[in-house]
Short mmCIF file of C-alpha atoms in Angstrom, two decimals:
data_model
loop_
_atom_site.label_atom_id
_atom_site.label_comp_id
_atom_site.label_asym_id
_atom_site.label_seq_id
_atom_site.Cartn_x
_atom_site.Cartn_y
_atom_site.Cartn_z
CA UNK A 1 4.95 5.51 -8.18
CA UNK A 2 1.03 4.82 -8.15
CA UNK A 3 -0.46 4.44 -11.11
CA UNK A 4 -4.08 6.13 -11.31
CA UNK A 5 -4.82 6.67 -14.91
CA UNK A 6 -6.63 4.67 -17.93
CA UNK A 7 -3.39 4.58 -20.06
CA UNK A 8 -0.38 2.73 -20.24
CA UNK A 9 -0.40 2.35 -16.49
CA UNK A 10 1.87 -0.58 -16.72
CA UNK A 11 4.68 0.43 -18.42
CA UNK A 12 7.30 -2.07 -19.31
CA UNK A 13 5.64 -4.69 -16.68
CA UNK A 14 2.94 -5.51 -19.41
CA UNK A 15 3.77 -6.93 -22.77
CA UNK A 16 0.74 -5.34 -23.72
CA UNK A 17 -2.66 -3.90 -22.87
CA UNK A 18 -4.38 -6.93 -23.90
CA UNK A 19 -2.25 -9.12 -21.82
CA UNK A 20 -5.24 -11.13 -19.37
CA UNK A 21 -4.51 -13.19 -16.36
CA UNK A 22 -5.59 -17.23 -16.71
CA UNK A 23 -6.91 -16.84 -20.29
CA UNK A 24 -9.24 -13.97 -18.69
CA UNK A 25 -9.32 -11.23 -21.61
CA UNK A 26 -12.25 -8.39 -20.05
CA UNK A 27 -13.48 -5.92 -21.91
CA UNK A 28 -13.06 -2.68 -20.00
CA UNK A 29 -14.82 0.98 -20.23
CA UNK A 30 -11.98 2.13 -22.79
CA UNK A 31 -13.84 -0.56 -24.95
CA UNK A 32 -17.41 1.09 -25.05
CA UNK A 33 -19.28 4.52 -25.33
CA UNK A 34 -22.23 5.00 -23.18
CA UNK A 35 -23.60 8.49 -24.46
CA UNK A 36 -27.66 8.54 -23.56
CA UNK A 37 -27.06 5.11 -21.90
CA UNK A 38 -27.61 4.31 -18.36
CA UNK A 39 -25.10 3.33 -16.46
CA UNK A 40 -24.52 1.44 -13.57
CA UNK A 41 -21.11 1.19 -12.17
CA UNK A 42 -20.11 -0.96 -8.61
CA UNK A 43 -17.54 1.07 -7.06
CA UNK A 44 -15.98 0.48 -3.72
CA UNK A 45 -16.86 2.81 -1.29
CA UNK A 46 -16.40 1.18 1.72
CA UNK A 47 -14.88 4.32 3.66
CA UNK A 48 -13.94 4.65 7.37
CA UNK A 49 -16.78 6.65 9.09
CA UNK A 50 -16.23 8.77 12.21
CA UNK A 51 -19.38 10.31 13.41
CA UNK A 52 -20.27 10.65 9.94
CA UNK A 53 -17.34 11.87 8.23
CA UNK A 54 -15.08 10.02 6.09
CA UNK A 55 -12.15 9.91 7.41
CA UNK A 56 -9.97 8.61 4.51
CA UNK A 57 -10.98 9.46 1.25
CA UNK A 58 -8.07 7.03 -0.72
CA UNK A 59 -11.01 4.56 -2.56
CA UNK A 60 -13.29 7.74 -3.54
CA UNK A 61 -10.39 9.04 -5.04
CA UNK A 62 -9.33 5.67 -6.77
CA UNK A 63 -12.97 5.68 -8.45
CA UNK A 64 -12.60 8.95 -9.98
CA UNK A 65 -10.95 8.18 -13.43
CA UNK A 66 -13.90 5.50 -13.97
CA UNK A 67 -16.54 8.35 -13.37
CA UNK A 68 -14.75 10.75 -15.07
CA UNK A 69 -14.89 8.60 -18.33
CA UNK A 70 -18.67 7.79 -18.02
CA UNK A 71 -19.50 11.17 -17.47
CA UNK A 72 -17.37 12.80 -20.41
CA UNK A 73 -18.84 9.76 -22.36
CA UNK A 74 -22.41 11.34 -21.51
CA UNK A 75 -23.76 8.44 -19.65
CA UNK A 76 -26.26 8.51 -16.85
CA UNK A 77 -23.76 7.76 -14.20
CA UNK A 78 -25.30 5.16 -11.03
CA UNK A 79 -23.21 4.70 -8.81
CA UNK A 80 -23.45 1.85 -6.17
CA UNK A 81 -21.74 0.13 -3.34
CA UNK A 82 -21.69 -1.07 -0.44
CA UNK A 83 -20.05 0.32 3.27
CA UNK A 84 -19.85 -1.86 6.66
CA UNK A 85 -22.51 -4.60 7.22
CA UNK A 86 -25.75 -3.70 7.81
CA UNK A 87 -26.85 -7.43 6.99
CA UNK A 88 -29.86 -6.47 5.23
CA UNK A 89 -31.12 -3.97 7.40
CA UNK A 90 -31.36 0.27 6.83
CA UNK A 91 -28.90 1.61 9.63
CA UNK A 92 -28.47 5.19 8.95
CA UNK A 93 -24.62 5.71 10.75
CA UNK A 94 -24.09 3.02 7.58
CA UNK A 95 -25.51 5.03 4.76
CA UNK A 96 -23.70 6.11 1.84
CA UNK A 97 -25.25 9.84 1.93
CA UNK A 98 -21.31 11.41 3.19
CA UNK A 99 -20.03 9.72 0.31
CA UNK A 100 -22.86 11.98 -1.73
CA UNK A 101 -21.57 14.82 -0.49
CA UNK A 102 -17.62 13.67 -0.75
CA UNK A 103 -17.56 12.64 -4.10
CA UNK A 104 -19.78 16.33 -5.22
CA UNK A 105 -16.65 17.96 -3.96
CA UNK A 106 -13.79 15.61 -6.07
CA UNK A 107 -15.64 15.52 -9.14
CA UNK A 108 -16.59 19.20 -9.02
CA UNK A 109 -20.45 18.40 -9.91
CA UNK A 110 -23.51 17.00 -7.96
CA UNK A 111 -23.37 14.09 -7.18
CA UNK A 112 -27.01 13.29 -6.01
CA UNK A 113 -27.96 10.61 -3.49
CA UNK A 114 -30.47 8.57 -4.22
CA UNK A 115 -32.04 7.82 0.05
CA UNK A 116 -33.97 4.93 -0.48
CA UNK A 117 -33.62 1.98 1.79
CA UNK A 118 -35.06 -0.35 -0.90
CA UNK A 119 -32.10 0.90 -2.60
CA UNK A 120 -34.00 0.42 -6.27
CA UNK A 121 -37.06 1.70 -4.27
CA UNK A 122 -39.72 4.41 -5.87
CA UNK A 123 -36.93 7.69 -4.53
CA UNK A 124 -34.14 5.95 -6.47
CA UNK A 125 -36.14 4.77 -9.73
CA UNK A 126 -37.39 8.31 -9.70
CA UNK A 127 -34.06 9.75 -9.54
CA UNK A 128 -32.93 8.05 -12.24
CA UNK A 129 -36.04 8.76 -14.60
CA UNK A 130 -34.95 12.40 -14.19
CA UNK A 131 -31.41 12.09 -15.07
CA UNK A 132 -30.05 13.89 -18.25
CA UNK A 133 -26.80 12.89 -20.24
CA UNK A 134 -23.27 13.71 -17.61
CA UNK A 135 -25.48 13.59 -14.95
CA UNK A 136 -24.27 11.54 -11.36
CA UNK A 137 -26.29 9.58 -8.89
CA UNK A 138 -25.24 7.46 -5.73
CA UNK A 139 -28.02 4.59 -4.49
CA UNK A 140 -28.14 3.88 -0.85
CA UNK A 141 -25.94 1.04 0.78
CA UNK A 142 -26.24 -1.91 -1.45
CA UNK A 143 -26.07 -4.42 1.98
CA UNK A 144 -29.44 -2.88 2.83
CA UNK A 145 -30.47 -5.55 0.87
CA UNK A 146 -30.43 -8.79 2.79
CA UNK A 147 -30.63 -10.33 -0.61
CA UNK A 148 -27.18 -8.64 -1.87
CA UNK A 149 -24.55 -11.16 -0.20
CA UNK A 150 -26.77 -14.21 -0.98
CA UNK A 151 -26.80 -12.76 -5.40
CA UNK A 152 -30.35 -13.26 -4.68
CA UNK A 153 -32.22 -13.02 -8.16
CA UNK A 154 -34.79 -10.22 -7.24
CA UNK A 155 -32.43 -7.80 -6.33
CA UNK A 156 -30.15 -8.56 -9.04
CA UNK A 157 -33.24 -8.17 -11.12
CA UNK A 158 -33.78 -4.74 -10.08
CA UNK A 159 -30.63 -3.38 -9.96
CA UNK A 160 -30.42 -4.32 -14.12
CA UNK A 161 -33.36 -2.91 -14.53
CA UNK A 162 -32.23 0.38 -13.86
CA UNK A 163 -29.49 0.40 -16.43
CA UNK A 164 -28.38 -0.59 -19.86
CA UNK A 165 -24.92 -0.80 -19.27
CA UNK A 166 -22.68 -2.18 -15.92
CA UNK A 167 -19.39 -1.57 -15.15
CA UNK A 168 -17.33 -3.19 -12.23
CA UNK A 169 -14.82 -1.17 -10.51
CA UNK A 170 -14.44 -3.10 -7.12
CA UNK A 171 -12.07 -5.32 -6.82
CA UNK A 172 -12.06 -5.59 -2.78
CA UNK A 173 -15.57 -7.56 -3.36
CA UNK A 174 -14.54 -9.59 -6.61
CA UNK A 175 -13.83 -12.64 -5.10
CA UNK A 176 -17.67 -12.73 -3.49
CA UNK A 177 -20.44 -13.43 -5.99
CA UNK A 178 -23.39 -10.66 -4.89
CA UNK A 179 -25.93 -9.00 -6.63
CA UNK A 180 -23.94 -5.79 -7.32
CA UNK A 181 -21.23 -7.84 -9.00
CA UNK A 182 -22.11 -10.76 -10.33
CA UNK A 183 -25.63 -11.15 -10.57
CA UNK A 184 -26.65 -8.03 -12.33
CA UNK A 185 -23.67 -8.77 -14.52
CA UNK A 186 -25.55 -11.70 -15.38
CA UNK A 187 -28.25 -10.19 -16.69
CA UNK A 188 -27.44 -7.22 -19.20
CA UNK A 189 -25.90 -7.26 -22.21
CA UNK A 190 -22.76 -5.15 -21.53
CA UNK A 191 -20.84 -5.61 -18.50
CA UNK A 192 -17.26 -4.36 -18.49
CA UNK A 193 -14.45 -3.64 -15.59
CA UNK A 194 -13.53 -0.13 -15.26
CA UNK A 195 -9.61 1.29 -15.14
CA UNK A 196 -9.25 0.38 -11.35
CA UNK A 197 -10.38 -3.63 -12.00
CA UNK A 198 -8.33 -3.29 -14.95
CA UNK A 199 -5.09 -2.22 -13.23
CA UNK A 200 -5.98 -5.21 -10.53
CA UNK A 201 -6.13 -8.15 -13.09
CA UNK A 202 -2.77 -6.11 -14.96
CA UNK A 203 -0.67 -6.21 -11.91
CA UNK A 204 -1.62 -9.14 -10.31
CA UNK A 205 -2.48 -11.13 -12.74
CA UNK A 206 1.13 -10.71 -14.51
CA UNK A 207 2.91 -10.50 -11.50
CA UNK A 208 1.38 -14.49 -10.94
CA UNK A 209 1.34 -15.56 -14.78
CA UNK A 210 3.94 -14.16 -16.58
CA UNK A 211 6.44 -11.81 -14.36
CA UNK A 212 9.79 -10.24 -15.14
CA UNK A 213 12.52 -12.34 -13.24
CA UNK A 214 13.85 -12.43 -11.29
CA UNK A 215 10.22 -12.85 -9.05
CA UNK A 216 10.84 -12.23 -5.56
CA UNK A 217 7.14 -13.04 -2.78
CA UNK A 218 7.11 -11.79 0.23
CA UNK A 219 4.36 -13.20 2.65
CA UNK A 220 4.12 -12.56 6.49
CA UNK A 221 1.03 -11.85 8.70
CA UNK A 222 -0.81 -13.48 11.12
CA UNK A 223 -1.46 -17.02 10.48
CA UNK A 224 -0.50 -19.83 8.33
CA UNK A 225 -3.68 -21.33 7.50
CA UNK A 226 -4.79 -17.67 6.27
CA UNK A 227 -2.29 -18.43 3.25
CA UNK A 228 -2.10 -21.68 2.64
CA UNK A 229 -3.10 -22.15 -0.59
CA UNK A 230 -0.84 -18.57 -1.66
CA UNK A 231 2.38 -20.36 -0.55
CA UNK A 232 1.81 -23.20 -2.69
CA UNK A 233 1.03 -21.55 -5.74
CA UNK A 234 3.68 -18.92 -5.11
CA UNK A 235 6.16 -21.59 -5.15
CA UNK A 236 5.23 -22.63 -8.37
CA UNK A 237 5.81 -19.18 -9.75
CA UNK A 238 8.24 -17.24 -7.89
CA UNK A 239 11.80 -17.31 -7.70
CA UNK A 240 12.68 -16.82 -4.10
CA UNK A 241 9.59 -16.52 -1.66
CA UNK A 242 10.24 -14.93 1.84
CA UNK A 243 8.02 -15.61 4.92
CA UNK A 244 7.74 -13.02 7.91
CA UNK A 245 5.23 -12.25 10.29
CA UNK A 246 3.71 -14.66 12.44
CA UNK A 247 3.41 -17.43 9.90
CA UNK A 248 7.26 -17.24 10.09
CA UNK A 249 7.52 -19.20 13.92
CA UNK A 250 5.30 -22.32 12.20
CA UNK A 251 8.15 -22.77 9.25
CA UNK A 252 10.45 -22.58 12.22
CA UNK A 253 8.94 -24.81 14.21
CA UNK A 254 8.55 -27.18 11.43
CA UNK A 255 12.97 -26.84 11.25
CA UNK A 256 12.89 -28.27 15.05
CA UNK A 257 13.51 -24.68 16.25
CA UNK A 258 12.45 -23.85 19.95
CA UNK A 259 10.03 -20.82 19.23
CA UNK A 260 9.12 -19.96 22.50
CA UNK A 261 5.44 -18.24 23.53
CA UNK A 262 5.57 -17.49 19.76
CA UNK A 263 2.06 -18.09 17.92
CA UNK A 264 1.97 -21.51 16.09
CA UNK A 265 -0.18 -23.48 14.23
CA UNK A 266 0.76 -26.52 15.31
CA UNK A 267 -1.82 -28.35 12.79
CA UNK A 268 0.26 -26.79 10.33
CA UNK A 269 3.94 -27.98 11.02
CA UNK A 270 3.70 -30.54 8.83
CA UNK A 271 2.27 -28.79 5.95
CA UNK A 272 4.85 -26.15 6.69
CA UNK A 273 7.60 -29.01 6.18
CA UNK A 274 6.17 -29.90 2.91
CA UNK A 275 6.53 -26.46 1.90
CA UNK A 276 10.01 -26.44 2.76
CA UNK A 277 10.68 -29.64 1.34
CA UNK A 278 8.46 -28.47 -2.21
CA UNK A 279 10.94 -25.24 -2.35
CA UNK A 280 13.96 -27.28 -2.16
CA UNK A 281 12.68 -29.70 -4.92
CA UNK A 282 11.95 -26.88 -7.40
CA UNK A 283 15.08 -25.39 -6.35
CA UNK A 284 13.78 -21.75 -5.36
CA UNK A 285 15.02 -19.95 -2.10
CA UNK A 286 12.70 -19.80 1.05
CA UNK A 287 13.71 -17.45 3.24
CA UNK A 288 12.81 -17.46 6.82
CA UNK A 289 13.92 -15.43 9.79
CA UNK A 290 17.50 -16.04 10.77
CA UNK A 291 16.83 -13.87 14.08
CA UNK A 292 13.86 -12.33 16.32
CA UNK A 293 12.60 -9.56 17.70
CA UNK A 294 11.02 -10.92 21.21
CA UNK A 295 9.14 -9.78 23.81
CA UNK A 296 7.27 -11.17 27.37
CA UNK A 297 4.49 -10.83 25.90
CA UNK A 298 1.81 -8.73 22.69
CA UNK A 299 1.96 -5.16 23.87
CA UNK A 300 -1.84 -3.98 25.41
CA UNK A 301 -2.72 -1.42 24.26
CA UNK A 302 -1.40 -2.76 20.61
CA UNK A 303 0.65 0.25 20.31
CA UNK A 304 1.71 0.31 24.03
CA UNK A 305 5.94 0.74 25.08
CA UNK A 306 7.10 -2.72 25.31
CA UNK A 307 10.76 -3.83 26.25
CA UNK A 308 11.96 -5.95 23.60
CA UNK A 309 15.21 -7.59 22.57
CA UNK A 310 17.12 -9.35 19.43
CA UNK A 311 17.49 -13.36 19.76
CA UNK A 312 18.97 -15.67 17.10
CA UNK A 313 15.73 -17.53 15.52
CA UNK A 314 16.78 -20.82 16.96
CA UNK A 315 17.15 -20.15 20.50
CA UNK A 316 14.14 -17.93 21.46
CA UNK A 317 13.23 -18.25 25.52
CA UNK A 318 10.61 -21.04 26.17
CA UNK A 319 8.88 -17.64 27.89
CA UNK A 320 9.37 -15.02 25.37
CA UNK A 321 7.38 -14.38 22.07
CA UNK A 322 8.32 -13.60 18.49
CA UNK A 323 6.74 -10.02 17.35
CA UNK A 324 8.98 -8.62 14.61
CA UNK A 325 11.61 -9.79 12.38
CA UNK A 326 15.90 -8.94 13.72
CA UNK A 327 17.70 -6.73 12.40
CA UNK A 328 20.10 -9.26 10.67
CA UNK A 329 17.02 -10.90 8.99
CA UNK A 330 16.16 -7.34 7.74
CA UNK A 331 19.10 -6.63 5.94
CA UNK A 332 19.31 -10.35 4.61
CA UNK A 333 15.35 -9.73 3.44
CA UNK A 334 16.20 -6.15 1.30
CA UNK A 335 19.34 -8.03 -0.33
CA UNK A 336 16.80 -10.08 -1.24
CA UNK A 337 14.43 -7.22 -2.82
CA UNK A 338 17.03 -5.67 -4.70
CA UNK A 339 18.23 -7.99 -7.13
CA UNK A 340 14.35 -8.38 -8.06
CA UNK A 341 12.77 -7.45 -11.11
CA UNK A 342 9.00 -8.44 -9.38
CA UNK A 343 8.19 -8.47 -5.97
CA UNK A 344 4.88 -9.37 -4.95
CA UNK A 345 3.83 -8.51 -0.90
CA UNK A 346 1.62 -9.45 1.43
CA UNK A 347 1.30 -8.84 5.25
CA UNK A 348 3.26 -7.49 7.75
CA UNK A 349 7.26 -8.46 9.18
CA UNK A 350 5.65 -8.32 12.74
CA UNK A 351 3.27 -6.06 14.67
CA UNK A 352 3.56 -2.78 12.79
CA UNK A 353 1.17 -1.23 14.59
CA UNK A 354 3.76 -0.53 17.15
CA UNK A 355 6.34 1.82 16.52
CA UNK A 356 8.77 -0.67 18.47
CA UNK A 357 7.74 -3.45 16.45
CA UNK A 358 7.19 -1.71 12.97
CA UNK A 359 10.96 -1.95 12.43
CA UNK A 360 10.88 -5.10 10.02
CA UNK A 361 8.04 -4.34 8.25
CA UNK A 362 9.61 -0.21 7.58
CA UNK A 363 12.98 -2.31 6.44
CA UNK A 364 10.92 -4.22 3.30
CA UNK A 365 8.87 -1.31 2.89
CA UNK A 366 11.81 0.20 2.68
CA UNK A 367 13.57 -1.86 0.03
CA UNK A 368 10.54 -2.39 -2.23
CA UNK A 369 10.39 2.09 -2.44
CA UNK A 370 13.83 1.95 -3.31
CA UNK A 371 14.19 -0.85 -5.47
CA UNK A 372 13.57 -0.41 -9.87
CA UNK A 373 11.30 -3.85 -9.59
CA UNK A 374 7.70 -3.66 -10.42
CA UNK A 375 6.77 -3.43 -6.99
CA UNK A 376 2.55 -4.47 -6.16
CA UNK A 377 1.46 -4.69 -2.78
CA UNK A 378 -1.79 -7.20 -2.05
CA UNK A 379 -3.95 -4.87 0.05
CA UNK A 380 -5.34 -5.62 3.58
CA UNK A 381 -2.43 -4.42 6.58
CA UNK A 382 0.46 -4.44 3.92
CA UNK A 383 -1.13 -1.76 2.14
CA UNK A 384 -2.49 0.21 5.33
CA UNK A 385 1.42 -0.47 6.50
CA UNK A 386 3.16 1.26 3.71
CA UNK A 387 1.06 3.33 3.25
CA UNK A 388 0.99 4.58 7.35
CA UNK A 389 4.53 4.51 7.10
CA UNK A 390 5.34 7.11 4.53
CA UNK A 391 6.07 4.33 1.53
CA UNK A 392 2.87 4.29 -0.66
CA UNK A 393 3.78 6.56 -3.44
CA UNK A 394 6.56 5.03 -4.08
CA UNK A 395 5.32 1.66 -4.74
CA UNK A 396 4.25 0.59 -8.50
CA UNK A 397 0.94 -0.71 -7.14
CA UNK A 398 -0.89 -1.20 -4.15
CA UNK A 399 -4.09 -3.33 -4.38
CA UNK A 400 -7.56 -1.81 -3.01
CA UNK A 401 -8.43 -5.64 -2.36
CA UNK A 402 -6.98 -7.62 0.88
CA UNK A 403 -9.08 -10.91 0.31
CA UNK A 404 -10.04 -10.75 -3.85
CA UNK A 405 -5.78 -10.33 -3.90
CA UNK A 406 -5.07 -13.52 -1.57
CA UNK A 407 -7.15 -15.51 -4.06
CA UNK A 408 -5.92 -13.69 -7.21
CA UNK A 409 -2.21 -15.06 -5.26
CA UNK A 410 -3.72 -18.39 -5.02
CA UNK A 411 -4.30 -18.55 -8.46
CA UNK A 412 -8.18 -18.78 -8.00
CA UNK A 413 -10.97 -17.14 -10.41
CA UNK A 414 -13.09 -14.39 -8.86
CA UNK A 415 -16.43 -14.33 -9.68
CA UNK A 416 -16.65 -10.14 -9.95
CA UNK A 417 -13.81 -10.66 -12.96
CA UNK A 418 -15.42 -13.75 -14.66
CA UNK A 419 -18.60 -12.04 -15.05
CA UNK A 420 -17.23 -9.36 -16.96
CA UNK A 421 -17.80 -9.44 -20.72
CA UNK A 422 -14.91 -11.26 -22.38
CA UNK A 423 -13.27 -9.30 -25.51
#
């Protein structure tokens, strides 16, 4: 089940509410009242756009409990985010006005956009001026800034003066430091983390510091060097840590194991070896794929028929290519899952965007729905994949941030969370 609500969203996984992840103790909106305050509260509504309709509405809806508070608090409610990259310049296929109009329709009250392409310009400051207590307003794309990925001071300037109070809800841009996160956090007196950052640092953050053994990871994707840092760390804290995906034919080549047209990092074997060798010295289980799914060659189109077959993980073809996880490596991957009382994972068994080659990653996303284990998925194509593939609501948690969850895995601080008022 998802979680979407400010209360007790944790369950049993959390000792308690004021559990924090690396000494990091926020204060949150359930900590303040902002009646007659303004309020300015980072959201992430970077939505997919198709001719100028939203075409998934999943983060507008994630956002909603974090208004809804603010506005039954009777705060001036300013909403602000960014969508695509502009890099610094007004592009009007990239402004936030649908989201206007979307978010009038959830919340069941206007929610009035603010077209400015100053985005704190004269429309927006007058906007907010007029605003009474409840009352909603969305500024224009905050990337129409050229200042906001650089944190430059002047815009981070502006943006606090507009409010007395800032709350971060978007955790997909907490591990950059920008203007809407960080550097107008800087610079008033109360910033806080609304209920969806909260649930973030929660779930991840215990699922790394303090999880419920047994701790099962599960890592696949692309490329080793994407997650080098994650399997390290994970090692440290998990129990048994699985690799699938692409990253998977580096371990094996690291074993001596002919891997075919397979994609390698080859500048990686080695650190792939010490990996291996690290697991084996703290005596957890690192599973790799005892078979294949192979093919001539990557389907194109991505989602194109392709003629594959099953090959032990030793002996794949000098010609043919790794794309998916066996069968027998499937099964051996949900035994795995089920004894688990955590299982962290990120990235794909193989190329799920192929219904041929989707069958590893529908076996773990398979596993983790029907498991009892706190089950979080770190965002980015694991969370698109179960979430395509009919799994999502039945997973504990599924993050909203592909890169601020690889660092939270890696152990590292994000800037949007450190910012944050401690308690």
């Amino acid at each position: 089940m998802i979680f979407t609500g400010p209360a007790s969203w944790a369950g049993p996984f959390l000792k308690s509410k004021e559990d924090s992840i690396m000494g990091l103790n926020k204060k949150s909106v359930d900590d303040i009242n902002v009646k007659g305050q303004r309020v300015l509260c980072r959201c992430d509504f970077n939505v997919p756009l198709k001719e100028g309709v939203i075409t998934d509405n999943n983060r507008l809806t994630a956002a909603l409990p974090t208004i809804k508070k603010l506005i039954a608090d009777g705060g001036k409610v300013i909403l602000c985010s960014h969508l695509g990259k502009p890099k610094g310049e007004p592009k009007p296929e990239l402004s936030l006005a649908p989201v206007a109009k979307a978010l009038t329709e959830l919340l069941g009250q206007e929610v009035k956009f603010a077209a400015d392409n100053e985005v704190v310009g004269v429309n927006a400051k007058a906007a907010i001026e007029a605003m009474k207590d409840g009352d909603v307003i969305l500024l224009e794309n905050t990337r129409y800034r050229i200042e906001e990925t650089k944190n430059g001071e002047a815009f981070s300037k502006e943006l606090a003066s507009i409010c007395d109070v800032f709350v971060n809800d978007a955790f997909g841009t907490a591990h950059r430091a920008h203007c809407s996160n960080v550097g107008v956090a800087e610079l008033v007196d109360t910033a806080v983390v609304g209920y969806l950052m909260q649930k973030e640092i929660d779930f991840l953050g215990n699922a790394i510091d303090d999880p419920v053994r047994p701790f099962v990871a599960i890592l696949g994707g692309a490329k080793v060097a994407d997650k080098l840092n994650v399997i390290s760390n994970l090692l440290d804290k998990c129990d048994t840590l699985i690799i699938g995906g692409g990253m998977a034919f580096t371990f094996l080549k690291a074993k001596g194991y002919e891997v075919g047209n397979s994609l390698v990092d080859n500048e990686k074997v080695e650190y792939c070896k010490e990996m291996m060798e690290k697991a084996e010295r703290l005596g957890k289980k690192l599973l790799l794929p005892v078979d294949t799914t192979i093919a001539a060659g990557f389907p194109n189109p991505i989602d194109a028929e392709i003629e594959v077959s099953d090959v032990a993980s030793d002996v794949i073809p000098a010609n043919m290519e790794g794309l998916d996880i066996g069968p027998e490596t499937a099964i051996l991957y949900a035994e795995a899952v089920k004894s688990a009382k955590t299982v962290v994972w990120n990235g794909p068994m193989g190329v799920f965007e192929n219904p041929i080659l989707a069958k590893g990653t529908i076996a773990v996303a398979k596993a983790l729905a029907e498991t009892d284990a706190t089950t979080i998925i770190g965002g980015g194509d694991s969370a698109a994949a179960v979430n395509q593939l009919g799994f999502g609501d039945r997973m504990t948690h599924i993050s909203t941030g592909g890169g601020a969850s690889l660092e939270f895995l890696e152990g590292k601080e994000l800037p949007g969370v450190v910012a944050a008022n401690d308690k």
